[in-house]
Short mmCIF file of C-alpha atoms and ligand atoms in Angstrom, two decimals:
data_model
loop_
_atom_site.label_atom_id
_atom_site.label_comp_id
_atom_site.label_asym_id
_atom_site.label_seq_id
_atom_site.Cartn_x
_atom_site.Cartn_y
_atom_site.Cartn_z
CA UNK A 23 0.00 0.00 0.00
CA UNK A 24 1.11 3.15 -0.80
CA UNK A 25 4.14 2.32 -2.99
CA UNK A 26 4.48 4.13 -5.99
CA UNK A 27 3.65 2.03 -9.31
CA UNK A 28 6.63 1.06 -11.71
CA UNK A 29 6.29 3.58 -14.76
CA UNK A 30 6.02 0.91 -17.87
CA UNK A 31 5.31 3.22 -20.29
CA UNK A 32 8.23 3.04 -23.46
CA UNK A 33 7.20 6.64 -24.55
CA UNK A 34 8.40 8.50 -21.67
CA UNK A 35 11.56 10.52 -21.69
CA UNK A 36 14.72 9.78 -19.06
CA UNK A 37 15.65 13.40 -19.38
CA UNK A 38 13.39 16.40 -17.05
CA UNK A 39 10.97 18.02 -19.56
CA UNK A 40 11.05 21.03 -21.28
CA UNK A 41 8.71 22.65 -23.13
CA UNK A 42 9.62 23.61 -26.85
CA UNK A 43 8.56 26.94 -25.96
CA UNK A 44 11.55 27.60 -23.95
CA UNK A 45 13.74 25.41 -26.17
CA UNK A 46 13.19 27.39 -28.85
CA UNK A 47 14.76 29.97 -26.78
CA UNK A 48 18.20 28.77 -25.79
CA UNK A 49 19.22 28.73 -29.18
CA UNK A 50 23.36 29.17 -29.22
CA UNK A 51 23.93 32.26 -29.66
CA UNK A 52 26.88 33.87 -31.22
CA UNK A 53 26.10 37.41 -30.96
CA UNK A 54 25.22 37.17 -27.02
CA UNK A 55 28.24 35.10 -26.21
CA UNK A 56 30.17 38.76 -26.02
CA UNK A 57 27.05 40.20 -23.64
CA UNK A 58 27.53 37.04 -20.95
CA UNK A 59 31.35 37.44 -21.32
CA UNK A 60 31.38 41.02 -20.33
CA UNK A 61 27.92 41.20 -18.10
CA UNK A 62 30.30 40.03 -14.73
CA UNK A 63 33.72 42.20 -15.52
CA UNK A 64 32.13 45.57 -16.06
CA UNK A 65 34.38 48.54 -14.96
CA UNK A 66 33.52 50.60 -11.68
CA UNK A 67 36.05 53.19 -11.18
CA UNK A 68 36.02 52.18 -7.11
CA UNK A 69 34.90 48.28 -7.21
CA UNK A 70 37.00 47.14 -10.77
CA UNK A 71 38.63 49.86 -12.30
CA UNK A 72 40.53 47.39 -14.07
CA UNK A 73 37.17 45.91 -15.34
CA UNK A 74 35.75 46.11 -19.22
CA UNK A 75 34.69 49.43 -19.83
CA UNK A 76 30.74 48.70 -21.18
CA UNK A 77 29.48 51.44 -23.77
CA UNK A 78 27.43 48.47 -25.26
CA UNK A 79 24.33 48.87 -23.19
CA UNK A 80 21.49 52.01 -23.46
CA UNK A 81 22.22 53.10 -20.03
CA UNK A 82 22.37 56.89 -19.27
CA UNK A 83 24.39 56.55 -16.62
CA UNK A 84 24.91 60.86 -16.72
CA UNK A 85 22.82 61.79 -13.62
CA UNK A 86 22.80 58.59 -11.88
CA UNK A 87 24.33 60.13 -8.85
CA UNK A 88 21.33 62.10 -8.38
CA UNK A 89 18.73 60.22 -8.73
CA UNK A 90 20.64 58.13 -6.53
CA UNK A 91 20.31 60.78 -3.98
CA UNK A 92 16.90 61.62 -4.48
CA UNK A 93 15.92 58.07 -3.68
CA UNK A 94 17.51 57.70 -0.49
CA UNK A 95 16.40 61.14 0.66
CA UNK A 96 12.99 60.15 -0.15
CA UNK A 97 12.50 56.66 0.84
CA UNK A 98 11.03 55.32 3.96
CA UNK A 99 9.02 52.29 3.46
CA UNK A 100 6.29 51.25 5.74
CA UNK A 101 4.07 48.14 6.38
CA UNK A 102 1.83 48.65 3.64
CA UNK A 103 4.63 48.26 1.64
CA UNK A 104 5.19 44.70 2.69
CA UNK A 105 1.26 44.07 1.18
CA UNK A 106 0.53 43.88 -2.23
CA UNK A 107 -0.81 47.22 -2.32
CA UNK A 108 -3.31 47.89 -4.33
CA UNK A 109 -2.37 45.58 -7.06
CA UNK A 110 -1.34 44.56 -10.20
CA UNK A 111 -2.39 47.52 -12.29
CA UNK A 112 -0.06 50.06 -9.87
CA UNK A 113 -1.05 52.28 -7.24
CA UNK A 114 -4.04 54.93 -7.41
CA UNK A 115 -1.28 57.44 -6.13
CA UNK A 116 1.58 56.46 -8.94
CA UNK A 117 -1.29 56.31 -11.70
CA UNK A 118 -2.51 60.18 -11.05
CA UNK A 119 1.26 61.51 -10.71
CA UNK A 120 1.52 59.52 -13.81
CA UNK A 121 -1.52 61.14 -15.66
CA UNK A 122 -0.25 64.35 -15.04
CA UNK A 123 2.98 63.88 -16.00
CA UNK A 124 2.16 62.20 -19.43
CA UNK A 125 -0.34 65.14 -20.15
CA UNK A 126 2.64 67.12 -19.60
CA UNK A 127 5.00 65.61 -21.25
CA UNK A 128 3.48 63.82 -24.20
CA UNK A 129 0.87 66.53 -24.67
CA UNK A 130 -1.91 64.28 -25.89
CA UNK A 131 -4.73 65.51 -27.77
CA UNK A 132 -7.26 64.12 -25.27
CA UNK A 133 -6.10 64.02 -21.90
CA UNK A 134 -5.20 60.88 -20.68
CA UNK A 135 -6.74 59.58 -17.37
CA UNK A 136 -5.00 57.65 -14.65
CA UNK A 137 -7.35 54.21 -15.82
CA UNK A 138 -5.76 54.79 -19.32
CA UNK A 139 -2.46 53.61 -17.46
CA UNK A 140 -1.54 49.95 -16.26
CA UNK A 141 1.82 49.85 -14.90
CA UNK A 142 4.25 46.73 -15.30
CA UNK A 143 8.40 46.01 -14.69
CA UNK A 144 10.01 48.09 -17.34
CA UNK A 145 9.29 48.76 -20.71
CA UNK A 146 10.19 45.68 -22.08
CA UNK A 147 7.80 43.93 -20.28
CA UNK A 148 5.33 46.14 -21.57
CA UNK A 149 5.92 45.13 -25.44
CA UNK A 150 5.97 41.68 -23.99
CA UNK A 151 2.74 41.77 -22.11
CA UNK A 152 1.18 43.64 -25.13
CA UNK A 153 2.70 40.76 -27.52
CA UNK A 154 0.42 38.69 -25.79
CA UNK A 155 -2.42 40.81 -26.02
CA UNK A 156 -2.13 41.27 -29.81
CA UNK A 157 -1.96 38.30 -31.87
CA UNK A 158 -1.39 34.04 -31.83
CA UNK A 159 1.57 32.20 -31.71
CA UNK A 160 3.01 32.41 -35.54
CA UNK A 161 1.89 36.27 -36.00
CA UNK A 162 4.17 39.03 -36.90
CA UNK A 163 4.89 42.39 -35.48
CA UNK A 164 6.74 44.80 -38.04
CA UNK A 165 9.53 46.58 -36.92
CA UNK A 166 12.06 48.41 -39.10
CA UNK A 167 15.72 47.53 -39.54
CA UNK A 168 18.18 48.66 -37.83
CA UNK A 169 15.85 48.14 -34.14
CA UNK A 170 16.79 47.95 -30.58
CA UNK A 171 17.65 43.92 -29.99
CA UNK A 172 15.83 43.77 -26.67
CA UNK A 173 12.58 43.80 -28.65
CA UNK A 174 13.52 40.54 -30.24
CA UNK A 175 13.26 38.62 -26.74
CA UNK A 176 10.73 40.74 -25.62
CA UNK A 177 8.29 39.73 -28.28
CA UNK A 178 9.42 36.60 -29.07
CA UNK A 179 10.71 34.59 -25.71
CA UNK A 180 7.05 34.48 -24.66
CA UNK A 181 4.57 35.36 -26.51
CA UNK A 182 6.21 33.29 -29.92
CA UNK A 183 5.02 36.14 -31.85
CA UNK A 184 7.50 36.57 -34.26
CA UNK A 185 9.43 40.00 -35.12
CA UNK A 186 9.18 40.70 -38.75
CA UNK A 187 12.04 43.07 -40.08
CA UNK A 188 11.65 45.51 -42.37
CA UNK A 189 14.60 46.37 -44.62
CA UNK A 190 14.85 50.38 -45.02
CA UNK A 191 17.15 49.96 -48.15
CA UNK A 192 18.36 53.12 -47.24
CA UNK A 193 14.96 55.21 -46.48
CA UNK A 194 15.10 56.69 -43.25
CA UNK A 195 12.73 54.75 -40.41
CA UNK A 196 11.47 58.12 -38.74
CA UNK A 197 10.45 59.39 -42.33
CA UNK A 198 7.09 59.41 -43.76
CA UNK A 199 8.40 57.04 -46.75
CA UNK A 200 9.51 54.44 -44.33
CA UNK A 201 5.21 53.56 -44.49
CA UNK A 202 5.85 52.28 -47.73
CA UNK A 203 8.80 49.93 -47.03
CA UNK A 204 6.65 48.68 -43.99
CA UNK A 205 3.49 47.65 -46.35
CA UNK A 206 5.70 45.77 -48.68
CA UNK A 207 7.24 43.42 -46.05
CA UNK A 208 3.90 43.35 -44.97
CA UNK A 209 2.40 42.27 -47.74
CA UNK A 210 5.25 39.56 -48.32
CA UNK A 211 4.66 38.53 -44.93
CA UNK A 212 1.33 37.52 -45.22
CA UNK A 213 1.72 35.99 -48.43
CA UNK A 214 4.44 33.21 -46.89
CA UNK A 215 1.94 32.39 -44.01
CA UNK A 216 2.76 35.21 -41.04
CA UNK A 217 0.02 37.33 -39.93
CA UNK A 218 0.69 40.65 -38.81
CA UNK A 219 -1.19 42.05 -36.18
CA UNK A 220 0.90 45.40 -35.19
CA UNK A 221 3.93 47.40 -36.21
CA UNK A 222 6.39 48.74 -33.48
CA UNK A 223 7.58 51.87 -33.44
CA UNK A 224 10.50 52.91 -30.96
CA UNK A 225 10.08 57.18 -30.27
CA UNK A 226 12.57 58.63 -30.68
CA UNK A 227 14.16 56.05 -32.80
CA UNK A 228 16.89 53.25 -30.43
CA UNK A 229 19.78 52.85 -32.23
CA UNK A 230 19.27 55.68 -34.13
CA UNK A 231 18.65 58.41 -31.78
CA UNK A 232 16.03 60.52 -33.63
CA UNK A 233 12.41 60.95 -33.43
CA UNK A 234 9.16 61.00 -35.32
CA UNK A 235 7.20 63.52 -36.77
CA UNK A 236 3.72 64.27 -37.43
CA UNK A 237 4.37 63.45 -40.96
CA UNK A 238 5.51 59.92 -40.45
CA UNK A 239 3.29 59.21 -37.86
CA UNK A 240 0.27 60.22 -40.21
CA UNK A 241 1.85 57.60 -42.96
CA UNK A 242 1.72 55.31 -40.27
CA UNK A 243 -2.09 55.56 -39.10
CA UNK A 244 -3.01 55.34 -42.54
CA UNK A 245 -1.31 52.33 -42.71
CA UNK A 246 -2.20 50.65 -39.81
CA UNK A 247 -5.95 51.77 -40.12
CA UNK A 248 -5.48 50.32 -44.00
CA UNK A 249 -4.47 46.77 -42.31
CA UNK A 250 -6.54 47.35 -39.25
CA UNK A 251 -3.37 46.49 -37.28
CA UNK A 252 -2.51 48.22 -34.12
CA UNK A 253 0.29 50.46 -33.88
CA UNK A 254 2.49 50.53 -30.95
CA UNK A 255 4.85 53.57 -29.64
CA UNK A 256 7.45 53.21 -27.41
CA UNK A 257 8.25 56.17 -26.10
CA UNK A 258 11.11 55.54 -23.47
CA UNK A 259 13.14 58.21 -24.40
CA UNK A 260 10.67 61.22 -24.59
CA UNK A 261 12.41 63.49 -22.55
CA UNK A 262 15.99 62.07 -22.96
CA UNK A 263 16.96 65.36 -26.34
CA UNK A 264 19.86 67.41 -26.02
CA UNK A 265 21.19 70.16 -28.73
CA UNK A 266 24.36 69.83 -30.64
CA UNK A 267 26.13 71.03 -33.19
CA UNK A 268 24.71 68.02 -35.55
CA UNK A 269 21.10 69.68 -34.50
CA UNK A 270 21.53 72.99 -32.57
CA UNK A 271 17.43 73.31 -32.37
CA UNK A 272 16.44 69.71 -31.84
CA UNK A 273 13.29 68.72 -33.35
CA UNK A 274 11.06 68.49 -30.58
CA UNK A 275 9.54 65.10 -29.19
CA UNK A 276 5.79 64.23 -30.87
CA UNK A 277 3.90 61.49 -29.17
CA UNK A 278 1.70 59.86 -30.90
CA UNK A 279 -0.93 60.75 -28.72
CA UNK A 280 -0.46 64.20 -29.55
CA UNK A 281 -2.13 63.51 -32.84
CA UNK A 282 -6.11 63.95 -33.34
CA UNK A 283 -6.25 60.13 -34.29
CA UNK A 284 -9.82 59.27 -35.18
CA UNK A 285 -8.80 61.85 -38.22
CA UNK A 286 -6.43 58.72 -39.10
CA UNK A 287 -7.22 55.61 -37.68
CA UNK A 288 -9.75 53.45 -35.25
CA UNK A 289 -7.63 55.27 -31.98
CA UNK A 290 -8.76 51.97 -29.84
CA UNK A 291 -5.42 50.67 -32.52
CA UNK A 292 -2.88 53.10 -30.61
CA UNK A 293 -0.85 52.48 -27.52
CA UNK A 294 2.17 53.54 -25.96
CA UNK A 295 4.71 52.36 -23.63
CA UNK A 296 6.06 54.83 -21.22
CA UNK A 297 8.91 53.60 -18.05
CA UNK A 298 11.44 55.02 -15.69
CA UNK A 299 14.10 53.32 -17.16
CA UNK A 300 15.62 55.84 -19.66
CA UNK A 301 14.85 59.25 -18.95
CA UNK A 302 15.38 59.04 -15.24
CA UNK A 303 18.57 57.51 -15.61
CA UNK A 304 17.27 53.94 -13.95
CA UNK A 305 17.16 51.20 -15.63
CA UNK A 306 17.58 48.36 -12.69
CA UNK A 307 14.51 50.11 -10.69
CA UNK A 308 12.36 48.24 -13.27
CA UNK A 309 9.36 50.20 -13.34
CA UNK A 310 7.35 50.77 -16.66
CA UNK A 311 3.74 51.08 -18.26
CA UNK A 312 1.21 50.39 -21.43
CA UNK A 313 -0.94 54.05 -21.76
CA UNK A 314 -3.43 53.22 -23.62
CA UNK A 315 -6.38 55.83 -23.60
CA UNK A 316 -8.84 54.74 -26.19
CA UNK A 317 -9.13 50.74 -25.59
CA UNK A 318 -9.98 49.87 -22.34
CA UNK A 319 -10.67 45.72 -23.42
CA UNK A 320 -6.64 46.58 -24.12
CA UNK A 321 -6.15 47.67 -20.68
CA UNK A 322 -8.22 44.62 -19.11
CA UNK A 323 -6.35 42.41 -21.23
CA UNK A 324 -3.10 43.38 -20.61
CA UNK A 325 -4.24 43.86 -16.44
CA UNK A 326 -5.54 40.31 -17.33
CA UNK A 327 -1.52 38.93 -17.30
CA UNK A 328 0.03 42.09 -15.78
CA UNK A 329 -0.14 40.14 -12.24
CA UNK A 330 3.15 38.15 -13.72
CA UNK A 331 5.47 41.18 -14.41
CA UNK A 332 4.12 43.55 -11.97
CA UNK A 333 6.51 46.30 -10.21
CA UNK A 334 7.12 45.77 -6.75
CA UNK A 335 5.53 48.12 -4.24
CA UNK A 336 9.05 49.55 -3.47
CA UNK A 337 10.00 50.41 -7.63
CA UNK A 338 6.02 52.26 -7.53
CA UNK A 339 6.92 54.25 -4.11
CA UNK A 340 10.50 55.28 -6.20
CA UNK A 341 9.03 56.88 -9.07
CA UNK A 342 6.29 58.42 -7.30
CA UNK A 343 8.45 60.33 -5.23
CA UNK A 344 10.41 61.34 -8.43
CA UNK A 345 7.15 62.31 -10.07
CA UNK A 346 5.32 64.71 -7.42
CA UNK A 347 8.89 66.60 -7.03
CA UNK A 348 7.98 68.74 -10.03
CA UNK A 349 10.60 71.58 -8.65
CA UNK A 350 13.22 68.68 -8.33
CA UNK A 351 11.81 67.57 -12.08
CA UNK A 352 12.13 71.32 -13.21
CA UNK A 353 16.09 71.18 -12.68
CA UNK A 354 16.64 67.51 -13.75
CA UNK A 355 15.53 67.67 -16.77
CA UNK A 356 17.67 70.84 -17.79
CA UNK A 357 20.69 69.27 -16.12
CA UNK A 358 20.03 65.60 -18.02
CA UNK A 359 20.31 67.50 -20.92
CA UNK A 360 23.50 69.91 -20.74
CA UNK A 361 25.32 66.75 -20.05
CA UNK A 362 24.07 64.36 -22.82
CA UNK A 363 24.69 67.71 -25.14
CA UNK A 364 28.37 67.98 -23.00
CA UNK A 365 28.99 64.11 -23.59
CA UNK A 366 27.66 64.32 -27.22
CA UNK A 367 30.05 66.97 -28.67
CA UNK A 368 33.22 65.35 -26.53
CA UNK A 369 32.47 61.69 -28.20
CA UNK A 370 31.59 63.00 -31.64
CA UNK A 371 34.70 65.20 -31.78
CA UNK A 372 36.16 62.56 -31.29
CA UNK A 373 35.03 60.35 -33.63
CA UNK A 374 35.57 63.04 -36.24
CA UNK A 375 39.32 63.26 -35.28
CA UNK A 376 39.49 60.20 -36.23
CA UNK A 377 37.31 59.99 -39.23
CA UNK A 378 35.19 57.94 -38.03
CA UNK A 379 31.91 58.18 -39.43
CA UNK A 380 28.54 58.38 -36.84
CA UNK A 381 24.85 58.67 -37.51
CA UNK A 382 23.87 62.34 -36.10
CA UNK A 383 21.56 61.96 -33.20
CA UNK A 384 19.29 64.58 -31.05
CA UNK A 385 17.58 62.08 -28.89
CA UNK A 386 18.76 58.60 -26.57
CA UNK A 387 21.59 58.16 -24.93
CA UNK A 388 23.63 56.43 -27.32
CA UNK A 389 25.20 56.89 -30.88
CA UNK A 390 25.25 54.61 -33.94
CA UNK A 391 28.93 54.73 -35.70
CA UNK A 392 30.55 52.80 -38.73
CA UNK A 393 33.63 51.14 -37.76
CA UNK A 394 32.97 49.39 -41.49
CA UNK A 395 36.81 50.31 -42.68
CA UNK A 396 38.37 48.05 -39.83
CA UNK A 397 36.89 45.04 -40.84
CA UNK A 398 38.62 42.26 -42.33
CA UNK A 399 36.47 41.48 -45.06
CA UNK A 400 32.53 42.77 -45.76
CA UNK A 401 30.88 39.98 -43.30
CA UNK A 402 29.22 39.22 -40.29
CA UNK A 403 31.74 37.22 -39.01
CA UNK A 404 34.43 40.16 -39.22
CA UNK A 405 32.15 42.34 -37.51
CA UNK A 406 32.11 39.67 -34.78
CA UNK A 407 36.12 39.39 -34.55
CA UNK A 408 36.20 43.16 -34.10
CA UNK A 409 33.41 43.31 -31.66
CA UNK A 410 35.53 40.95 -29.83
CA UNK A 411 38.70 42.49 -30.32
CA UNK A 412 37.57 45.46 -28.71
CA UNK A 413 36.26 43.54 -25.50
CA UNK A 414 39.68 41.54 -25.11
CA UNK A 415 40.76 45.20 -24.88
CA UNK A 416 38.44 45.94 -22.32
CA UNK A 417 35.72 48.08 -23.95
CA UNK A 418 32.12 46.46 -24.96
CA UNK A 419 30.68 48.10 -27.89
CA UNK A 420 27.38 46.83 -29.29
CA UNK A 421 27.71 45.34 -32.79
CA UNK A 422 25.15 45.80 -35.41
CA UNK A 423 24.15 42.33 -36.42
CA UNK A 424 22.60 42.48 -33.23
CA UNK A 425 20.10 45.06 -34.29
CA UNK A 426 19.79 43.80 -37.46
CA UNK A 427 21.68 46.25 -39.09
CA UNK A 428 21.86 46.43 -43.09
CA UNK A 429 25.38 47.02 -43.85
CA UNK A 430 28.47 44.94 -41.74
CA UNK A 431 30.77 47.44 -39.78
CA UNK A 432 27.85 49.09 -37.99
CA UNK A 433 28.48 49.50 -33.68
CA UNK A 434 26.11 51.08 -30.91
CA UNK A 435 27.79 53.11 -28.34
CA UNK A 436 26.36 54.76 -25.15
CA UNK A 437 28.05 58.12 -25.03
CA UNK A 438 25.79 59.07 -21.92
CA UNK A 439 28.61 57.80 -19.60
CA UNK A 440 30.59 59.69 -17.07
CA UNK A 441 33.54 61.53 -18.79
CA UNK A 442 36.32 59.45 -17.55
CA UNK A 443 34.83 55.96 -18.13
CA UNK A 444 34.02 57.41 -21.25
CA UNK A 445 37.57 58.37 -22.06
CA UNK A 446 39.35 55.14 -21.19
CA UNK A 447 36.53 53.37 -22.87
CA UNK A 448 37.22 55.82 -26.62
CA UNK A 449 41.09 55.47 -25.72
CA UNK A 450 41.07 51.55 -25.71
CA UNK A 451 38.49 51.42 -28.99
CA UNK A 452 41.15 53.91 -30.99
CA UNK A 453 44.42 51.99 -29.17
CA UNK A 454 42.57 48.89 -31.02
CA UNK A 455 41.56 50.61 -34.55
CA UNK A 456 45.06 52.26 -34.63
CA UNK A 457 46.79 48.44 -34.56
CA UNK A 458 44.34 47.90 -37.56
CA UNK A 459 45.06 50.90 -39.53
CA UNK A 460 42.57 50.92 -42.25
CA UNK A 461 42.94 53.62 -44.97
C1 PLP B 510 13.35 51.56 -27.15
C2 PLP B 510 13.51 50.76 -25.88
N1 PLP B 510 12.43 50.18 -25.32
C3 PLP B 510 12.52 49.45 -24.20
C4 PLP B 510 13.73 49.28 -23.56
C5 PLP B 510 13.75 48.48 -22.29
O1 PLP B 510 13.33 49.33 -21.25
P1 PLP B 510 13.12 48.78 -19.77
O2 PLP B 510 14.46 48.77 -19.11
O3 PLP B 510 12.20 49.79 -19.13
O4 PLP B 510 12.51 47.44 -19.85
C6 PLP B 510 14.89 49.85 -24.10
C7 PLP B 510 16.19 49.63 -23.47
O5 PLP B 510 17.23 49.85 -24.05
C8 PLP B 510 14.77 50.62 -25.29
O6 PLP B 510 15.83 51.19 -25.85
#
């Protein structure tokens, strides 16, 4: 009695399950080998100074020190804290500071109202949670070439909706002609079997720093109202712009919600994705949300699995604090820009010194930069070596395969970064490209 029947069955596997969902996912992986190598030896000027300076990562690491400071002057936790609050879908209190920073901010059309708002861990999260929302297993979101890699996982680990790239061919993504390129993959698409069910926009642009205009968005709308597919802006960097002399008058940041959208499109089609992450300079406080004013079976859907990636009571208390300081907002702001516009003109002077070619930027914290004449031959696999090359010399650049870039020789770097990391990171890149000596 009680003992455990002998398991006959032939079928049955010796090894521990695991589902081909996740399989599919731990893939080998080239391009990320570099990210795990450097992830545990990244330079601190007090903890590893001798450590792998890493420029690779969209980090604005600029005003860190005060925002560090802000948070510990601000935080006392109490019981409630210990509860789960009110929630999955954030706190009443985070929601309204939200609101009223978004109407703000993002000057929408319509106001947007605090139940327009579900808040989740980080951005990413967000486009993951709203992968779910939008389509089946085997559907396609668009998303033009070159794009920020972390959308690939975030769409695709979970959901298995599959990122469809768009290849600009030279047409520039934040332009209104970029519509065009996205109908035609769309079309093809759906043709070979994929469904598409959204296109992603990231505004202003990751890796290319700039944002969109009314213009483009308008081509947009009329395409995704053509399709009936929904249209999703990220919006992470709105308040991350900074003059220079590439743009001395910055074009200004448009949300999407700025626009009168039922001139353009079914509105309940539009949402955007707003977090902490970039323009407060905190990426690790994980702390993000889906605004999305004029679909609220949206919003129940996406409160529907929000439970799973929700912020912890702690992140929520953080950015409300930040958010109700509007006099401590008033100066931050100003300050986050004079030294991305400071960090800006040191890294591209630099990189004009040496003739190095770099994709002007007014927005983000990082630059996009053709390193194209150092490569051994006009592949993916030189790319690599170089990528590499540079870590063994202790600076992490990100390489463009990894963003799907069109041309080989293509590298992200994150010029928001205090000066003197900065510095030794540049000096080890040009030690490195001065041993190659291309013409
Ligand atoms: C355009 C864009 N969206 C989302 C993210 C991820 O943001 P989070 O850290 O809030 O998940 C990034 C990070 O680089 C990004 O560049």
């Amino acid at each position: 009695m009680g003992d455990i029947q002998q398991d006959t069955s032939a079928s049955r596997s010796p090894e521990p399950s695991l589902s081909s969902r996740v399989k599919d996912n731990l893939q080998p992986d080239k391009l990320g080998e570099i990210r795990a190598y450097c992830y545990y030896k990244q330079y601190d000027p007090n903890t590893n100074p001798d450590g792998i300076v890493a420029l690779a990562i969209a980090e604005n690491k600029l005003m860190r020190n005060e925002i560090t400071q802000h948070i510990n002057d601000n935080f006392l936790i109490t019981p409630w804290h210990l509860t789960y609050g009110e929630g999955p879908v954030g706190t009443a209190a985070l929601r309204k500071e939200l609101t009223s920073y978004v109407n703000q901010v993002f000057k929408p059309y319509m106001p947007v109202e605090d139940y327009h708002i579900c808040m989740c861990n980080g951005a990413g999260n967000a486009v993951h949670n709203l992968a779910f929302c939008v389509g089946e297993p085997g559907d396609g979101i668009l998303l033009s070439k070159p794009l920020y890699t972390g959308f690939l996982s975030d769409i695709e680990a979970g959901a298995k909706i599959k990122v469809v790239q768009v290849p600009m061919e030279g047409v520039d993504p934040a332009s209104p002609e970029a519509a065009k390129k996205f109908e035609e993959t769309l079309l093809e698409s759906e043709r070979a079997g994929t469904r598409i069910r959204a296109i992603l926009i990231p505004n202003p642009h990751n890796p290319l720093g700039r944002p969109y205009n009314e213009e483009a968005w308008i081509a947009f709308l009329r395409l995704c109202s053509k399709y009936n597919i929904h249209l999703i802006s990220d919006e992470v960097y709105a308040q991350s712009w900074f003059p220079s002399d590439d743009f001395p008058k910055p074009p200004l940041f448009t949300s999407i919600l700025s626009l009168d959208l039922e001139k353009y499109i079914n509105p309940a089609l539009v949402h955007v994705i707003y977090a902490m992450s970039k323009d407060f300079c905190a990426n690790g406080i994980r702390i993000g949300c889906l605004i999305s004013p004029f679909n609220p079976e949206m919003i129940s859907a996406f409160k529907s699995i929000t439970g799973f990636t929700r912020p912890s009571q702690l992140a929520e208390q953080v950015w409300l604090n930040l958010l109700k300081d509007r006099p401590y907002l008033e100066d931050y702001f100003p300050e986050l820009r004079r030294r991305m516009a400071d960090s800006y003109a040191y890294t591209t002077n630099r990189f004009k010194e040496y003739g190095i070619p770099y994709t002007a930027a007014c927005f983000s914290p990082c630059l996009w930069i053709d390193l194209s004449r150092y490569l051994e031959d006009d592949s993916e696999e030189a790319e690599l070596a170089l990528a590499w090359r540079l870590v063994k010399a202790k600076v992490w650049v990100a390489m463009g395969a990894i963003f799907g870039s069109e041309k080989h020789g293509n590298y992200r770097i994150t010029f928001a970064t205090p000066r003197e990391e900065l510095a030794l990171g540049l000096d080890r890149m040009f030690e490195v490209l001065d041993g190659i000596r291309r013409p």
